[in-house]
């Protein structure tokens, strides 16, 4: 059963990376600009899923070493990417304002925090991830940052992503209450945005809940080992999210954002 779950996670992760590349390939001059955000979202989400698969199922230090700790700052772009995507489709405008630059501050802080570890020797990284492969309970204790402690980072990443999933849901809810928006958007767009947002909320909400649960338990080693089955359950919406393309294949070349004028 564990191998079956791992195979699904691996396939979904690789498919998500391929999907992000396809989204970029189909971007044209007008209707698909929002897909830039969606491509970034799928790529980062899938790379994280791939690293989680390697850690939990493969245990290969050689494969995990280039990812663990080094991609951590990029995960602070995952939430904003999903948020910008939904907002840009609803607005029919993918441009960012000067105030939107504030969304990138957590990423920059985390990048500065991770830079010393990113440039550490490869052998040192292999040593770190080998310890994790042997005992996954060390995750909150392996230092990969300069001034932010591992335990704080352990909570920050899922917390940051979940906050953006909630923000994405609020934006969608507010815009969907506007009759003029519902009249302009095509039904397939509304269905896609609803489903995409709901699955994101379930996925990242579950991820954050499991992380907080393990953090609040006194015995962190036991908590993480007990939380592994829950984490595997949380990968169900991850697999579903990357498989939504089969229900909405039009997202590859840009959803039809607006209904044709009836005048």
Coordinates of N, CA, C and O in Angstrom, one line a residue, residues 103-251:
X103 N 4.1 41.1 -1.6 CA 3.9 39.6 -1.5 C 5.2 38.8 -1.6 O 5.2 37.7 -1.2
X104 N 6.2 39.4 -2.2 CA 7.5 38.7 -2.4 C 8.5 38.9 -1.2 O 9.5 38.4 -1.3
X105 N 8.1 39.7 -0.2 CA 9.0 40.0 0.9 C 9.3 38.7 1.7 O 10.5 38.4 2.0
X106 N 8.3 37.8 2.0 CA 8.7 36.6 2.7 C 9.6 35.7 1.9 O 10.5 35.1 2.5
X107 N 9.5 35.7 0.6 CA 10.4 34.9 -0.2 C 11.8 35.5 -0.1 O 12.8 34.7 0.0
X108 N 12.0 36.8 -0.2 CA 13.3 37.4 -0.1 C 13.9 37.2 1.2 O 15.1 36.9 1.3
X109 N 13.1 37.3 2.3 CA 13.7 37.0 3.6 C 14.2 35.6 3.7 O 15.2 35.3 4.3
X110 N 13.4 34.7 3.2 CA 13.7 33.3 3.3 C 14.9 33.0 2.4 O 15.8 32.1 2.7
X111 N 15.0 33.7 1.3 CA 16.2 33.5 0.4 C 17.5 33.9 1.1 O 18.5 33.2 1.1
X112 N 17.5 35.1 1.8 CA 18.6 35.5 2.5 C 18.9 34.5 3.6 O 20.1 34.2 3.9
X113 N 17.9 34.0 4.3 CA 18.1 33.0 5.4 C 18.7 31.7 4.9 O 19.5 31.1 5.6
X114 N 18.4 31.3 3.6 CA 18.8 30.0 3.1 C 20.1 30.1 2.4 O 20.8 29.1 2.1
X115 N 20.6 31.3 2.0 CA 21.8 31.4 1.1 C 23.0 30.7 1.7 O 23.7 30.0 0.9
X116 N 23.3 30.8 2.9 CA 24.5 30.1 3.4 C 24.4 28.6 3.2 O 25.4 28.0 2.9
X117 N 23.2 28.1 3.5 CA 23.0 26.6 3.3 C 23.1 26.2 1.8 O 23.6 25.2 1.4
X118 N 22.5 27.1 1.0 CA 22.5 26.8 -0.5 C 23.9 26.6 -1.0 O 24.2 25.8 -1.9
X119 N 24.8 27.4 -0.5 CA 26.2 27.4 -0.9 C 27.1 26.5 -0.1 O 28.4 26.5 -0.3
X120 N 26.6 25.7 0.8 CA 27.4 24.7 1.5 C 27.8 23.6 0.6 O 27.1 23.3 -0.4
X121 N 28.9 22.9 0.9 CA 29.3 21.8 0.1 C 28.2 20.7 -0.1 O 27.4 20.5 0.9
X122 N 28.2 20.1 -1.2 CA 27.2 19.1 -1.5 C 27.3 17.9 -0.5 O 26.3 17.3 -0.1
X123 N 28.5 17.6 -0.1 CA 28.7 16.5 0.8 C 28.0 16.7 2.1 O 27.5 15.8 2.8
X124 N 28.0 18.0 2.6 CA 27.4 18.3 3.8 C 25.9 18.2 3.7 O 25.2 17.7 4.6
X125 N 25.3 18.5 2.6 CA 23.9 18.4 2.3 C 23.5 16.9 2.3 O 22.4 16.5 2.8
X126 N 24.3 16.1 1.7 CA 24.1 14.7 1.7 C 24.1 14.1 3.1 O 23.2 13.3 3.4
X127 N 25.0 14.6 3.9 CA 25.0 14.1 5.3 C 23.7 14.5 6.0 O 23.2 13.7 6.8
X128 N 23.2 15.7 5.8 CA 22.0 16.1 6.4 C 20.8 15.3 6.0 O 20.0 14.8 6.9
X129 N 20.6 15.1 4.7 CA 19.5 14.4 4.3 C 19.6 12.9 4.6 O 18.5 12.2 4.7
X130 N 20.8 12.4 4.7 CA 20.9 11.0 5.1 C 20.4 10.8 6.5 O 19.7 9.8 6.8
X131 N 20.7 11.8 7.4 CA 20.1 11.7 8.7 C 18.6 11.7 8.7 O 17.9 11.0 9.5
X132 N 18.0 12.5 7.8 CA 16.6 12.6 7.7 C 16.0 11.3 7.2 O 14.9 10.9 7.6
X133 N 16.7 10.7 6.2 CA 16.2 9.5 5.6 C 16.2 8.4 6.7 O 15.3 7.5 6.7
X134 N 17.1 8.4 7.6 CA 17.2 7.4 8.6 C 16.2 7.7 9.8 O 15.8 6.7 10.4
X135 N 15.9 8.9 10.0 CA 15.0 9.3 11.1 C 14.3 10.6 10.7 O 14.8 11.7 10.8
X136 N 13.1 10.4 10.1 CA 12.3 11.6 9.7 C 11.9 12.5 10.8 O 11.5 13.7 10.6
X137 N 12.0 12.0 12.0 CA 11.7 12.9 13.2 C 12.6 14.0 13.4 O 12.4 14.9 14.2
X138 N 13.8 14.0 12.6 CA 14.7 15.1 12.8 C 14.4 16.4 11.9 O 15.1 17.4 12.0
X139 N 13.3 16.3 11.2 CA 12.9 17.4 10.3 C 12.9 18.8 11.0 O 13.4 19.7 10.5
X140 N 12.3 18.9 12.2 CA 12.2 20.2 12.8 C 13.5 20.6 13.4 O 13.6 21.7 14.0
X141 N 14.5 19.8 13.3 CA 15.8 20.1 14.0 C 17.0 20.3 13.1 O 18.0 20.8 13.6
X142 N 16.9 19.9 11.9 CA 18.0 20.0 11.0 C 18.1 21.4 10.5 O 17.2 22.0 9.8
X143 N 19.2 22.1 10.8 CA 19.4 23.5 10.5 C 19.7 23.7 9.0 O 20.8 23.2 8.6
X144 N 18.9 24.5 8.3 CA 19.2 24.8 6.9 C 19.1 26.3 6.7 O 19.1 26.8 5.5
X145 N 18.9 27.1 7.8 CA 18.8 28.6 7.6 C 19.8 29.3 8.5 O 20.4 28.7 9.4
X146 N 20.0 30.6 8.1 CA 21.0 31.4 8.8 C 20.5 31.9 10.1 O 21.1 31.7 11.2
X147 N 19.3 32.6 10.1 CA 18.8 33.3 11.3 C 17.4 32.8 11.7 O 16.9 33.2 12.8
X148 N 16.8 32.0 10.9 CA 15.4 31.5 11.2 C 15.6 30.0 11.7 O 16.2 29.2 10.9
X149 N 15.1 29.7 12.8 CA 15.3 28.4 13.4 C 14.5 27.3 12.6 O 13.5 27.7 12.0
X150 N 15.0 26.1 12.6 CA 14.3 25.0 11.8 C 12.8 24.9 12.3 O 11.9 24.6 11.5
X151 N 12.6 25.0 13.6 CA 11.2 24.8 14.1 C 10.3 25.9 13.6 O 9.1 25.7 13.3
X152 N 10.8 27.2 13.6 CA 10.0 28.3 13.1 C 9.7 28.1 11.6 O 8.6 28.3 11.1
X153 N 10.7 27.7 10.8 CA 10.5 27.4 9.4 C 9.5 26.3 9.2 O 8.7 26.3 8.2
X154 N 9.6 25.3 10.1 CA 8.7 24.1 10.0 C 7.2 24.6 10.0 O 6.4 24.0 9.4
X155 N 6.9 25.6 10.8 CA 5.6 26.2 10.8 C 5.3 27.2 9.8 O 4.2 27.4 9.3
X156 N 6.3 28.0 9.5 CA 6.1 29.2 8.5 C 5.7 28.7 7.2 O 4.8 29.3 6.6
X157 N 6.3 27.7 6.6 CA 6.0 27.3 5.2 C 4.6 26.9 5.0 O 3.9 27.5 4.2
X158 N 4.0 25.9 5.8 CA 2.6 25.5 5.6 C 1.7 26.6 6.0 O 0.6 26.8 5.4
X159 N 2.1 27.4 7.0 CA 1.2 28.5 7.5 C 1.1 29.6 6.4 O 0.0 30.1 6.1
X160 N 2.2 29.9 5.7 CA 2.2 31.0 4.7 C 1.3 30.5 3.5 O 0.5 31.3 3.0
X161 N 1.5 29.3 3.1 CA 0.7 28.7 1.9 C -0.8 28.7 2.3 O -1.6 29.0 1.4
X162 N -1.1 28.3 3.5 CA -2.5 28.2 3.9 C -3.2 29.5 4.0 O -4.3 29.7 3.5
X163 N -2.4 30.5 4.4 CA -3.0 31.9 4.5 C -3.4 32.4 3.1 O -4.4 33.0 2.9
X164 N -2.5 32.1 2.1 CA -2.8 32.5 0.8 C -4.0 31.7 0.2 O -4.7 32.2 -0.7
X165 N -4.1 30.4 0.6 CA -5.2 29.6 0.1 C -6.5 30.2 0.6 O -7.5 30.3 -0.1
X166 N -6.5 30.7 1.9 CA -7.7 31.3 2.4 C -7.9 32.7 1.7 O -9.1 33.0 1.4
X167 N -6.9 33.4 1.5 CA -7.0 34.7 0.7 C -7.6 34.5 -0.7 O -8.4 35.3 -1.1
X168 N -7.1 33.5 -1.3 CA -7.6 33.1 -2.6 C -9.1 32.8 -2.6 O -9.8 33.2 -3.5
X169 N -9.5 32.1 -1.6 CA -10.9 31.7 -1.4 C -11.8 33.0 -1.2 O -12.9 33.1 -1.7
X170 N -11.2 33.9 -0.4 CA -12.0 35.2 -0.1 C -12.1 36.0 -1.3 O -13.2 36.6 -1.6
X171 N -11.1 36.1 -2.1 CA -11.1 36.9 -3.4 C -12.1 36.3 -4.3 O -13.0 37.0 -4.9
X172 N -12.1 35.0 -4.4 CA -13.1 34.3 -5.3 C -14.5 34.5 -4.8 O -15.4 34.8 -5.6
X173 N -14.7 34.4 -3.5 CA -16.1 34.6 -3.0 C -16.6 36.0 -3.2 O -17.7 36.2 -3.6
X174 N -15.7 37.0 -3.0 CA -16.2 38.4 -3.2 C -16.5 38.7 -4.6 O -17.5 39.4 -4.9
X175 N -15.6 38.2 -5.5 CA -15.9 38.5 -6.9 C -17.1 37.7 -7.5 O -17.8 38.2 -8.3
X176 N -17.3 36.5 -7.0 CA -18.5 35.8 -7.4 C -19.8 36.3 -6.9 O -20.9 36.0 -7.4
X177 N -19.8 37.2 -6.0 CA -21.0 37.8 -5.5 C -21.4 39.0 -6.4 O -22.5 39.5 -6.2
X178 N -20.5 39.4 -7.3 CA -20.9 40.5 -8.2 C -21.6 39.9 -9.4 O -21.0 39.1 -10.2
X179 N -22.8 40.3 -9.6 CA -23.6 39.8 -10.8 C -22.9 40.1 -12.1 O -23.0 39.3 -13.0
X180 N -22.3 41.3 -12.2 CA -21.7 41.6 -13.5 C -20.5 40.7 -13.8 O -20.2 40.4 -15.0
X181 N -19.9 40.1 -12.8 CA -18.8 39.2 -13.0 C -19.3 37.8 -13.5 O -18.8 37.2 -14.5
X182 N -20.4 37.4 -12.8 CA -21.0 36.1 -13.2 C -21.6 36.2 -14.6 O -21.6 35.1 -15.3
X183 N -22.1 37.3 -15.0 CA -22.7 37.4 -16.3 C -21.6 37.4 -17.4 O -21.8 37.0 -18.5
X184 N -20.4 37.9 -17.1 CA -19.3 38.0 -18.1 C -18.5 36.7 -18.2 O -18.1 36.3 -19.2
X185 N -18.3 36.0 -17.0 CA -17.4 34.8 -17.0 C -18.2 33.6 -17.6 O -19.4 33.4 -17.3
X186 N -17.5 32.8 -18.4 CA -18.1 31.6 -18.9 C -18.2 30.6 -17.8 O -17.4 30.6 -16.9
X187 N -19.2 29.7 -17.9 CA -19.5 28.7 -16.9 C -18.3 27.8 -16.6 O -18.0 27.5 -15.4
X188 N -17.5 27.4 -17.6 CA -16.4 26.6 -17.4 C -15.3 27.3 -16.6 O -14.6 26.6 -15.8
X189 N -15.2 28.6 -16.7 CA -14.2 29.4 -15.9 C -14.6 29.3 -14.4 O -13.8 29.1 -13.5
X190 N -15.9 29.6 -14.2 CA -16.4 29.6 -12.8 C -16.2 28.2 -12.2 O -15.8 28.1 -11.0
X191 N -16.6 27.1 -12.9 CA -16.4 25.8 -12.4 C -14.9 25.5 -12.1 O -14.6 24.9 -11.0
X192 N -14.1 25.9 -13.0 CA -12.6 25.6 -12.8 C -12.1 26.3 -11.6 O -11.4 25.8 -10.7
X193 N -12.4 27.6 -11.4 CA -11.9 28.4 -10.3 C -12.4 27.9 -9.0 O -11.7 27.9 -8.0
X194 N -13.7 27.6 -9.0 CA -14.3 27.0 -7.7 C -13.5 25.7 -7.3 O -13.1 25.6 -6.2
X195 N -13.4 24.8 -8.3 CA -12.8 23.5 -8.0 C -11.3 23.7 -7.6 O -10.8 23.1 -6.6
X196 N -10.6 24.5 -8.4 CA -9.2 24.7 -8.1 C -9.0 25.3 -6.7 O -8.1 24.8 -5.9
X197 N -9.8 26.3 -6.3 CA -9.7 26.9 -5.0 C -10.1 26.0 -3.9 O -9.4 26.0 -2.8
X198 N -11.1 25.2 -4.0 CA -11.6 24.3 -3.0 C -10.5 23.2 -2.7 O -10.2 22.9 -1.6
X199 N -9.9 22.7 -3.8 CA -8.9 21.6 -3.6 C -7.6 22.3 -3.0 O -7.0 21.6 -2.1
X200 N -7.3 23.5 -3.4 CA -6.1 24.2 -2.7 C -6.4 24.3 -1.2 O -5.5 24.1 -0.4
X201 N -7.6 24.7 -0.9 CA -7.9 25.0 0.5 C -7.8 23.7 1.3 O -7.3 23.7 2.4
X202 N -8.3 22.6 0.7 CA -8.3 21.3 1.4 C -6.9 20.8 1.6 O -6.4 20.4 2.6
X203 N -6.1 20.9 0.5 CA -4.7 20.4 0.5 C -3.8 21.2 1.5 O -3.2 20.6 2.3
X204 N -3.8 22.5 1.4 CA -2.9 23.3 2.2 C -3.5 23.4 3.6 O -2.7 23.6 4.6
X205 N -4.8 23.4 3.8 CA -5.4 23.4 5.1 C -5.0 22.1 5.8 O -4.7 22.1 7.0
X206 N -5.1 21.0 5.1 CA -4.7 19.7 5.7 C -3.2 19.7 6.1 O -2.8 19.2 7.2
X207 N -2.4 20.2 5.2 CA -0.9 20.2 5.4 C -0.6 21.1 6.6 O 0.2 20.7 7.5
X208 N -1.2 22.2 6.7 CA -1.0 23.1 7.9 C -1.5 22.5 9.2 O -0.8 22.6 10.2
X209 N -2.7 21.8 9.1 CA -3.2 21.2 10.3 C -2.3 20.1 10.9 O -2.1 20.0 12.1
X210 N -1.8 19.3 10.0 CA -1.0 18.2 10.4 C 0.3 18.7 11.0 O 0.9 18.2 12.0
X211 N 0.9 19.8 10.4 CA 2.1 20.4 10.9 C 1.9 21.0 12.3 O 2.8 20.8 13.1
X212 N 0.8 21.7 12.5 CA 0.5 22.3 13.8 C 0.3 21.2 14.8 O 0.8 21.3 16.0
X213 N -0.3 20.1 14.4 CA -0.6 19.0 15.3 C 0.7 18.4 15.8 O 0.9 18.1 17.0
X214 N 1.6 18.2 14.9 CA 2.9 17.6 15.2 C 3.8 18.5 16.1 O 4.5 18.1 16.9
X215 N 3.6 19.8 15.8 CA 4.4 20.8 16.5 C 4.0 20.9 17.9 O 4.8 21.1 18.8
X216 N 2.7 20.8 18.2 CA 2.1 21.0 19.5 C 2.3 19.8 20.4 O 2.2 19.9 21.7
X217 N 2.6 18.6 19.9 CA 2.9 17.5 20.7 C 4.2 17.6 21.3 O 5.2 18.1 20.7
X218 N 4.3 17.1 22.6 CA 5.6 17.3 23.3 C 6.7 16.5 22.7 O 7.8 16.9 22.6
X219 N 6.4 15.3 22.3 CA 7.4 14.4 21.7 C 7.4 14.6 20.2 O 6.5 14.0 19.5
X220 N 8.3 15.4 19.7 CA 8.2 15.7 18.3 C 8.6 14.5 17.4 O 8.0 14.3 16.3
X221 N 9.5 13.7 17.9 CA 9.8 12.5 17.1 C 8.6 11.6 16.9 O 8.3 11.1 15.8
X222 N 7.9 11.3 18.0 CA 6.7 10.4 18.0 C 5.6 11.1 17.1 O 4.9 10.4 16.4
X223 N 5.5 12.4 17.3 CA 4.4 13.1 16.5 C 4.6 13.0 15.0 O 3.6 12.8 14.3
X224 N 5.9 13.2 14.6 CA 6.1 13.1 13.1 C 5.9 11.7 12.6 O 5.3 11.5 11.5
X225 N 6.3 10.7 13.4 CA 6.1 9.4 12.9 C 4.6 9.0 12.9 O 4.2 8.3 12.0
X226 N 3.9 9.5 13.9 CA 2.4 9.3 13.9 C 1.7 10.0 12.8 O 0.7 9.6 12.3
X227 N 2.3 11.2 12.5 CA 1.7 12.0 11.5 C 1.9 11.6 10.1 O 1.2 12.1 9.1
X228 N 2.8 10.6 9.8 CA 3.1 10.2 8.5 C 1.8 9.6 7.8 O 1.6 10.0 6.6
X229 N 1.0 8.8 8.4 CA -0.2 8.4 7.7 C -1.2 9.5 7.4 O -1.8 9.5 6.3
X230 N -1.2 10.5 8.2 CA -2.1 11.7 7.9 C -1.5 12.5 6.8 O -2.3 13.0 5.9
X231 N -0.2 12.6 6.7 CA 0.4 13.3 5.6 C 0.1 12.6 4.3 O -0.1 13.2 3.2
X232 N 0.1 11.2 4.3 CA -0.2 10.5 3.1 C -1.6 10.7 2.6 O -1.9 10.8 1.4
X233 N -2.5 10.9 3.6 CA -3.9 11.2 3.3 C -4.0 12.5 2.6 O -4.8 12.8 1.7
X234 N -3.2 13.5 3.1 CA -3.2 14.9 2.6 C -2.7 14.9 1.2 O -3.0 15.9 0.5
X235 N -2.0 13.9 0.7 CA -1.5 13.8 -0.7 C -2.6 13.5 -1.6 O -2.5 13.6 -2.9
X236 N -3.8 13.0 -1.1 CA -4.9 12.7 -2.0 C -5.4 14.0 -2.8 O -5.5 14.0 -4.0
X237 N -5.6 15.1 -2.1 CA -5.9 16.4 -2.8 C -4.8 16.9 -3.7 O -5.0 17.5 -4.7
X238 N -3.5 16.5 -3.3 CA -2.4 16.9 -4.1 C -2.5 16.2 -5.5 O -2.3 16.8 -6.5
X239 N -2.7 14.9 -5.4 CA -2.9 14.1 -6.7 C -4.1 14.6 -7.5 O -4.0 14.8 -8.7
X240 N -5.2 14.9 -6.8 CA -6.4 15.4 -7.5 C -6.1 16.8 -8.1 O -6.5 17.0 -9.3
X241 N -5.4 17.6 -7.4 CA -5.1 19.0 -8.0 C -4.3 18.9 -9.3 O -4.6 19.6 -10.3
X242 N -3.3 18.0 -9.3 CA -2.5 17.9 -10.5 C -3.3 17.1 -11.6 O -2.9 17.1 -12.8
X243 N -4.3 16.4 -11.2 CA -5.1 15.7 -12.2 C -6.3 16.4 -12.7 O -7.1 15.9 -13.6
X244 N -6.5 17.7 -12.3 CA -7.7 18.5 -12.7 C -7.7 18.8 -14.2 O -8.7 19.1 -14.8
X245 N -6.5 18.7 -14.8 CA -6.3 19.0 -16.2 C -7.2 18.1 -17.0 O -7.7 18.5 -18.1
X246 N -7.4 16.9 -16.5 CA -8.3 15.9 -17.3 C -9.7 16.3 -17.3 O -10.5 16.0 -18.2
X247 N -10.1 17.2 -16.3 CA -11.5 17.7 -16.3 C -11.6 19.0 -17.1 O -12.7 19.4 -17.6
X248 N -10.5 19.8 -17.1 CA -10.5 21.1 -17.7 C -9.3 21.2 -18.6 O -8.4 22.0 -18.3
X249 N -9.3 20.5 -19.7 CA -8.1 20.5 -20.6 C -7.9 21.9 -21.2 O -6.7 22.2 -21.7
X250 N -8.9 22.7 -21.2 CA -8.7 24.0 -21.9 C -7.8 25.0 -21.1 O -7.3 26.0 -21.7
X251 N -7.5 24.6 -19.9 CA -6.6 25.5 -19.1 C -5.2 25.5 -19.8 O -4.4 26.4 -19.5

